[in-house]
GROMACS .gro file of C-alpha atoms in nm:
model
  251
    1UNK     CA    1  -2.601   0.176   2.895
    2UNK     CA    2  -2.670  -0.133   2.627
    3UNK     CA    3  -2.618  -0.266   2.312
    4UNK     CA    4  -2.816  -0.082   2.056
    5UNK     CA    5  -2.875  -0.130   1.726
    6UNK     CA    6  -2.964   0.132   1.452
    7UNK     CA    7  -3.130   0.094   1.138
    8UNK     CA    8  -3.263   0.305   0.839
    9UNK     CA    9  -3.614   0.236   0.711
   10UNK     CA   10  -3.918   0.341   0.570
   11UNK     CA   11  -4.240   0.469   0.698
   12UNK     CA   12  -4.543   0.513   0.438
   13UNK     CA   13  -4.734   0.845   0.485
   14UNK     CA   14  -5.028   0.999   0.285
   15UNK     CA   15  -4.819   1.170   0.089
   16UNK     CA   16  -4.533   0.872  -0.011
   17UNK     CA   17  -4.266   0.712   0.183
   18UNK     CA   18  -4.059   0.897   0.507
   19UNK     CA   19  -3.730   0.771   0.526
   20UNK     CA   20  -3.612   0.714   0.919
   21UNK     CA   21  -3.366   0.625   1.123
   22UNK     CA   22  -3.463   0.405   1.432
   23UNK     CA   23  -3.228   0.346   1.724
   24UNK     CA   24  -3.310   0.116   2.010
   25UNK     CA   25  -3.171  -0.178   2.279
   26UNK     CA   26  -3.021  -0.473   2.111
   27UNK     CA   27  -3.240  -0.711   2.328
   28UNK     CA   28  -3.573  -0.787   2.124
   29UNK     CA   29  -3.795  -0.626   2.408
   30UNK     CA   30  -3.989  -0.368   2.432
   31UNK     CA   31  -3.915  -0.031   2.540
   32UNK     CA   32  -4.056   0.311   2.584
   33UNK     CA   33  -4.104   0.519   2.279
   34UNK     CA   34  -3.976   0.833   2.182
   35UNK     CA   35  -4.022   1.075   1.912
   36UNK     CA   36  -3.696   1.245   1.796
   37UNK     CA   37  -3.737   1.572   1.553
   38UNK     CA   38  -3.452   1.685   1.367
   39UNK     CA   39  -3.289   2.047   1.317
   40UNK     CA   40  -3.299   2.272   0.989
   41UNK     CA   41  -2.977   2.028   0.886
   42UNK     CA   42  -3.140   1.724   0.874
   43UNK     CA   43  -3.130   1.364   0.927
   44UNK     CA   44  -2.785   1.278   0.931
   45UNK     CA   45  -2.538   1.083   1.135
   46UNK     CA   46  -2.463   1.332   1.396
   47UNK     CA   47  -2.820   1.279   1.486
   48UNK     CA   48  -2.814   0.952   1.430
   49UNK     CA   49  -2.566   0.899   1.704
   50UNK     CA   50  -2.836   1.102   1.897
   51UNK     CA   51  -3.074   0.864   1.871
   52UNK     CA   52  -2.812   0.560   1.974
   53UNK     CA   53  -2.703   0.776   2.243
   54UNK     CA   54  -3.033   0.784   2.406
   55UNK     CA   55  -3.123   0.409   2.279
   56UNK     CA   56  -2.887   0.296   2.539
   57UNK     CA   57  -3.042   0.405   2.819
   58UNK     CA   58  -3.347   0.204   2.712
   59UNK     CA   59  -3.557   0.382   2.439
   60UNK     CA   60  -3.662   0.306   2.118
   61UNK     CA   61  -3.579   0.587   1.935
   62UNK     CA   62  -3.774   0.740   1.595
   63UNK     CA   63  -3.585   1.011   1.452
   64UNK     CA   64  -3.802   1.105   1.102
   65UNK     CA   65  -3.667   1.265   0.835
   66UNK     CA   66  -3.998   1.536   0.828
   67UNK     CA   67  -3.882   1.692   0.486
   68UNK     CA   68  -3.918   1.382   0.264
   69UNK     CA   69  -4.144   1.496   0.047
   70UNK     CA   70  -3.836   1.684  -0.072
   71UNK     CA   71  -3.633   1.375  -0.104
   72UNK     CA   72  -3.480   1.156   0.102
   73UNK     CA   73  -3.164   1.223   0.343
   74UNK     CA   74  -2.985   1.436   0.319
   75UNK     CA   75  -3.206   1.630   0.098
   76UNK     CA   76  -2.921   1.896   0.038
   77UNK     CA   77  -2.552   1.821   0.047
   78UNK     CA   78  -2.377   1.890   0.407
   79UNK     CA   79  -2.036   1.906   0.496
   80UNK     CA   80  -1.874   1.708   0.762
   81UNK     CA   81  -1.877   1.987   1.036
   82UNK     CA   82  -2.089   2.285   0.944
   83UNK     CA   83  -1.903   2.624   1.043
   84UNK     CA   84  -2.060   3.009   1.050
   85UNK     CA   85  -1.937   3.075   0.699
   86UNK     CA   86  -2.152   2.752   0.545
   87UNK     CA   87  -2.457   2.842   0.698
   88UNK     CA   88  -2.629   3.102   0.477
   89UNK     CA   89  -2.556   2.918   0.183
   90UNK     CA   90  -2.693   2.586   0.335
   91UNK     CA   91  -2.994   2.746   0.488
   92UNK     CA   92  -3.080   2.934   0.164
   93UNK     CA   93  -3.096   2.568   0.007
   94UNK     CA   94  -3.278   2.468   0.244
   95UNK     CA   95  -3.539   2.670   0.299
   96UNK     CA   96  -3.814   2.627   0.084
   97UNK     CA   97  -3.806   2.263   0.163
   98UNK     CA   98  -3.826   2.379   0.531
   99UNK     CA   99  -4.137   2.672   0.456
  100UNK     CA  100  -4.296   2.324   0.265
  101UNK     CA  101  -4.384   2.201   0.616
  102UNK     CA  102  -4.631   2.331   0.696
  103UNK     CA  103  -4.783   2.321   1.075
  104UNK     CA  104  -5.114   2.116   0.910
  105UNK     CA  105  -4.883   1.867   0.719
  106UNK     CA  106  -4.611   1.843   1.008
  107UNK     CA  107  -4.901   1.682   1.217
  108UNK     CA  108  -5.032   1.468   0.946
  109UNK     CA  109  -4.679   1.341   0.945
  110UNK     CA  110  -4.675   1.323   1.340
  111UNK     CA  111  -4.982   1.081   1.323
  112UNK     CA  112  -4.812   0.885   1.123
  113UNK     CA  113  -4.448   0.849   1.304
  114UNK     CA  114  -4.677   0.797   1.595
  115UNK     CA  115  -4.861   0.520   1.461
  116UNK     CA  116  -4.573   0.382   1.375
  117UNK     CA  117  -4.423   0.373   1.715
  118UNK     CA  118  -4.751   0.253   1.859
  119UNK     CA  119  -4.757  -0.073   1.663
  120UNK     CA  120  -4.430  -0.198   1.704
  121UNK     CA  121  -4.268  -0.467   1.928
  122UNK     CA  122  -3.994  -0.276   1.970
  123UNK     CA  123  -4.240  -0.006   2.178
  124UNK     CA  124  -4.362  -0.036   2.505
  125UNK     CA  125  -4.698   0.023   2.552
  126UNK     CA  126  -4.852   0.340   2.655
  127UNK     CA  127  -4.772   0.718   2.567
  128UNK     CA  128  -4.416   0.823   2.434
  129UNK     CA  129  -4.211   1.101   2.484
  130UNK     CA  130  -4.083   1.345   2.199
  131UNK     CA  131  -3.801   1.578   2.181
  132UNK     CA  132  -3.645   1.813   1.904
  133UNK     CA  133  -3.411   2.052   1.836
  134UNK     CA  134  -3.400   2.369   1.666
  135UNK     CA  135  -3.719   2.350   1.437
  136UNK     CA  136  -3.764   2.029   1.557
  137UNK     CA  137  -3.810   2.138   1.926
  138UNK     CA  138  -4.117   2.334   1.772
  139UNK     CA  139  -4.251   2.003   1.630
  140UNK     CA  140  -4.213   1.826   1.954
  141UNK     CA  141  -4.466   2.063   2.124
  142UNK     CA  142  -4.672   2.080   1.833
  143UNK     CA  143  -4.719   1.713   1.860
  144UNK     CA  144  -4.774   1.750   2.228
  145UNK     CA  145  -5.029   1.985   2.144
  146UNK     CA  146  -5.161   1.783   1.866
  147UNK     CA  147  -5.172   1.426   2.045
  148UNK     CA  148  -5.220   1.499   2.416
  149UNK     CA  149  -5.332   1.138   2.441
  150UNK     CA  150  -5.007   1.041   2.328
  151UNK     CA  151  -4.765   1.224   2.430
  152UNK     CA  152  -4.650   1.206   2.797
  153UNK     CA  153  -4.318   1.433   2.773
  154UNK     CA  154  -4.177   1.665   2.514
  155UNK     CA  155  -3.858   1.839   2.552
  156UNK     CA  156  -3.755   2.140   2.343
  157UNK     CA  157  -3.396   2.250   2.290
  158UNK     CA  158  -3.267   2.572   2.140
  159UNK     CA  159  -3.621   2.602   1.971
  160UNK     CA  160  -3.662   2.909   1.805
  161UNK     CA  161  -4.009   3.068   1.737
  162UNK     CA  162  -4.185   2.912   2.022
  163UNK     CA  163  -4.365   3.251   2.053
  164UNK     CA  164  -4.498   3.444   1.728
  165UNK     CA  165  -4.792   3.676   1.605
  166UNK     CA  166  -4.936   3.386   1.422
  167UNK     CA  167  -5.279   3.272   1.585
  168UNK     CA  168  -5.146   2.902   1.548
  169UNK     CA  169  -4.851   3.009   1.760
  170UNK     CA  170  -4.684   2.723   1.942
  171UNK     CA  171  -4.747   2.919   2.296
  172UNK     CA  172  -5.110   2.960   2.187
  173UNK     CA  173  -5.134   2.593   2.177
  174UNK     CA  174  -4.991   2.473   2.513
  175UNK     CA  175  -5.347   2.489   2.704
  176UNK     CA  176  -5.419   2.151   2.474
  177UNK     CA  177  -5.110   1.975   2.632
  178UNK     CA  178  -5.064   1.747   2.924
  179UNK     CA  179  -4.780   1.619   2.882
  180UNK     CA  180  -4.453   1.698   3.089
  181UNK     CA  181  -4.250   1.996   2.906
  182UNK     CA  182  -3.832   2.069   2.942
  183UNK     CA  183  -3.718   2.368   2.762
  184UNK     CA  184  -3.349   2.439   2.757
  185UNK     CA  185  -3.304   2.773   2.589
  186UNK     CA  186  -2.970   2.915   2.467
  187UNK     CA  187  -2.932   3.260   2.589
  188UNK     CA  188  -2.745   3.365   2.258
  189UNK     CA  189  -3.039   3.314   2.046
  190UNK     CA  190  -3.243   3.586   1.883
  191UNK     CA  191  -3.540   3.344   1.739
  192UNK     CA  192  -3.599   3.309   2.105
  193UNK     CA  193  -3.548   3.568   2.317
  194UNK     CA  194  -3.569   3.677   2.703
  195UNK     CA  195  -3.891   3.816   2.629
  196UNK     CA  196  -4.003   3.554   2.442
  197UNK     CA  197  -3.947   3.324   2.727
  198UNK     CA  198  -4.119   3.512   2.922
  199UNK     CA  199  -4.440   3.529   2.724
  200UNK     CA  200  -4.396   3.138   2.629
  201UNK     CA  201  -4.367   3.030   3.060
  202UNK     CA  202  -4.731   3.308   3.139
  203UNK     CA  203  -4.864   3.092   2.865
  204UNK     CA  204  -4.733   2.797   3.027
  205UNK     CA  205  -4.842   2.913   3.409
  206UNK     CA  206  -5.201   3.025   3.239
  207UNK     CA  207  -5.238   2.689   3.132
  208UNK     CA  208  -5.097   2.484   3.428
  209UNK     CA  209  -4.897   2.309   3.187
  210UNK     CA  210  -4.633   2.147   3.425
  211UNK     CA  211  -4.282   2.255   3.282
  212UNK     CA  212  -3.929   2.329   3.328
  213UNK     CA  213  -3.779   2.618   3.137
  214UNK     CA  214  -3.370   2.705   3.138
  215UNK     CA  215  -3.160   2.891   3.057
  216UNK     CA  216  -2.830   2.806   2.884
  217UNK     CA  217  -2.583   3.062   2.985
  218UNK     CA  218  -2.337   3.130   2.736
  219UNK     CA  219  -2.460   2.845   2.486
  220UNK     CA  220  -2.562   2.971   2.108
  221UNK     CA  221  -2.851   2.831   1.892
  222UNK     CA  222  -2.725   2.477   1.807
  223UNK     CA  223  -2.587   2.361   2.120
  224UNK     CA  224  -2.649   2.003   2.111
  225UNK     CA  225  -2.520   1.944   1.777
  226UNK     CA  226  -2.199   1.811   1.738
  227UNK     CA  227  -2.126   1.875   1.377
  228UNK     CA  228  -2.154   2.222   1.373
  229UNK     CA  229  -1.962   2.493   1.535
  230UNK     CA  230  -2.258   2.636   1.779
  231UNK     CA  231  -2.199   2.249   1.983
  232UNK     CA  232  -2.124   2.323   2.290
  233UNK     CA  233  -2.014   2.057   2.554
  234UNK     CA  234  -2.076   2.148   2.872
  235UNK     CA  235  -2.424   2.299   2.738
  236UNK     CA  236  -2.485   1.930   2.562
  237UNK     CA  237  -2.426   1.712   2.901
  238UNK     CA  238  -2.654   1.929   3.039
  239UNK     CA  239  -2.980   1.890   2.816
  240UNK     CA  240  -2.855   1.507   2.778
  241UNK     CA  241  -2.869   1.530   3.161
  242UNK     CA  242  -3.207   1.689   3.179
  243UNK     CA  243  -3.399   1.504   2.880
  244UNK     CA  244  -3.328   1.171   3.044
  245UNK     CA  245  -3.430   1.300   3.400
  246UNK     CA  246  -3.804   1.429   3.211
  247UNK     CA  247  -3.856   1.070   3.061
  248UNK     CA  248  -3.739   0.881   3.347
  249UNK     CA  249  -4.072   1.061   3.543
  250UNK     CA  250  -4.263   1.031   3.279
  251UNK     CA  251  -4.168   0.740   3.070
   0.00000   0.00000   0.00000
């Protein structure tokens, strides 16, 4: 681990400013890139702490806030730790700013945070990786998917609605990717279930997409996240464990 330091700033998109929090090695050098998408809650400072986390094992770390055409973060008001109870209530704020984004815009956007990542110092040259959670492990194959020129790894964690009816389904995308893939699915999740990882790894094996796809026994939708009451430890150290082995290869 290093010093980090961590920063809010601005990025300016087609459609205004996206507000950003960037996270990287206190050094002045450059360092690999990576591509952090959010979950339904938002850019906020349990993430943030994600991104310093991972920072200090040598990445410069890009963690957008993808609903700012909404406003900027946090676009709706969050408690300090985000129980069962809250959730209904926050997600019914939330969700027409989250049905707003689009599949078409969230890649104009990805160009952009891409772009962004690509020109400065602070990145090492060469593809970066990407990672999400929640919705955001949907936009980190998207982008995969989208970019294949620029994306070398992409991990997905308790992503729901990898597999749909929807022709633009992420699984009907993954023939486009060559980047490295990690999926660490939570086995109490019904936006992603056993058959659905089934259909998403033929898709995968169809494609020759190389991948790794687990399953988290006993972890709920929302594992990683510290602030809310699906984190779970054990389940965390794990995907911590795995997303730094897939960059390390790839990165």
């Amino acid at each position: 681990m290093t010093n980090v330091r961590g920063e809010s700033i601005d990025l300016t998109t087609p459609d205004g400013t996206a507000d950003a929090y960037l996270a990287h090695p206190d050094d002045g050098a450059p360092h690999p890139g990576v591509l952090l998408y959010m979950d339904a809650f938002g850019l906020r400072p349990a993430l943030e702490a994600m991104a310093r986390r991972l920072a200090g094992h040598g990445y410069t770390v890009l963690v957008p806030n993808v609903i700012h055409r909404s406003g900027r973060a946090p676009v709706v008001e969050l408690p300090e730790f985000i129980d069962p109870g809250e959730r209904p209530e926050l997600f019914a704020q939330l969700g027409p700013h989250l049905q707003a984004l689009t599949p078409e815009v969230a890649m104009r956007d990805a160009g952009v945070y891409l772009d962004w990542l690509a020109a400065s110092p602070l990145v090492a040259d060469g593809p970066v990786g990407t990672a999400g959670y929640c919705m955001g492990g949907v936009l980190a194959v998207r982008t995969a998917a989208a970019y294949p020129d620029r994306v070398a790894a992409a991990g997905a964690f308790h992503a729901g609605r990898l597999v749909t009816d929807a022709e633009d389904s992420p699984h009907r995308l993954v023939d486009r990717i060559t980047a490295e893939l990690y999926f660490g699915h939570a086995d109490e999740d019904q936006s992603m279930s056993t058959e659905h990882i089934k259909a998403l790894e033929q898709a995968l094996d169809a494609a020759g997409v190389r991948y790794r796809s687990e399953l988290y026994e006993g972890a709920h939708h929302g594992y990683t996240q510290t602030d809310t009451a699906a984190y779970n430890a054990e389940a965390a150290e794990r995907h911590w464990q795995a997303m730094l082995d897939l960059f390390g290869r790839a990165l």
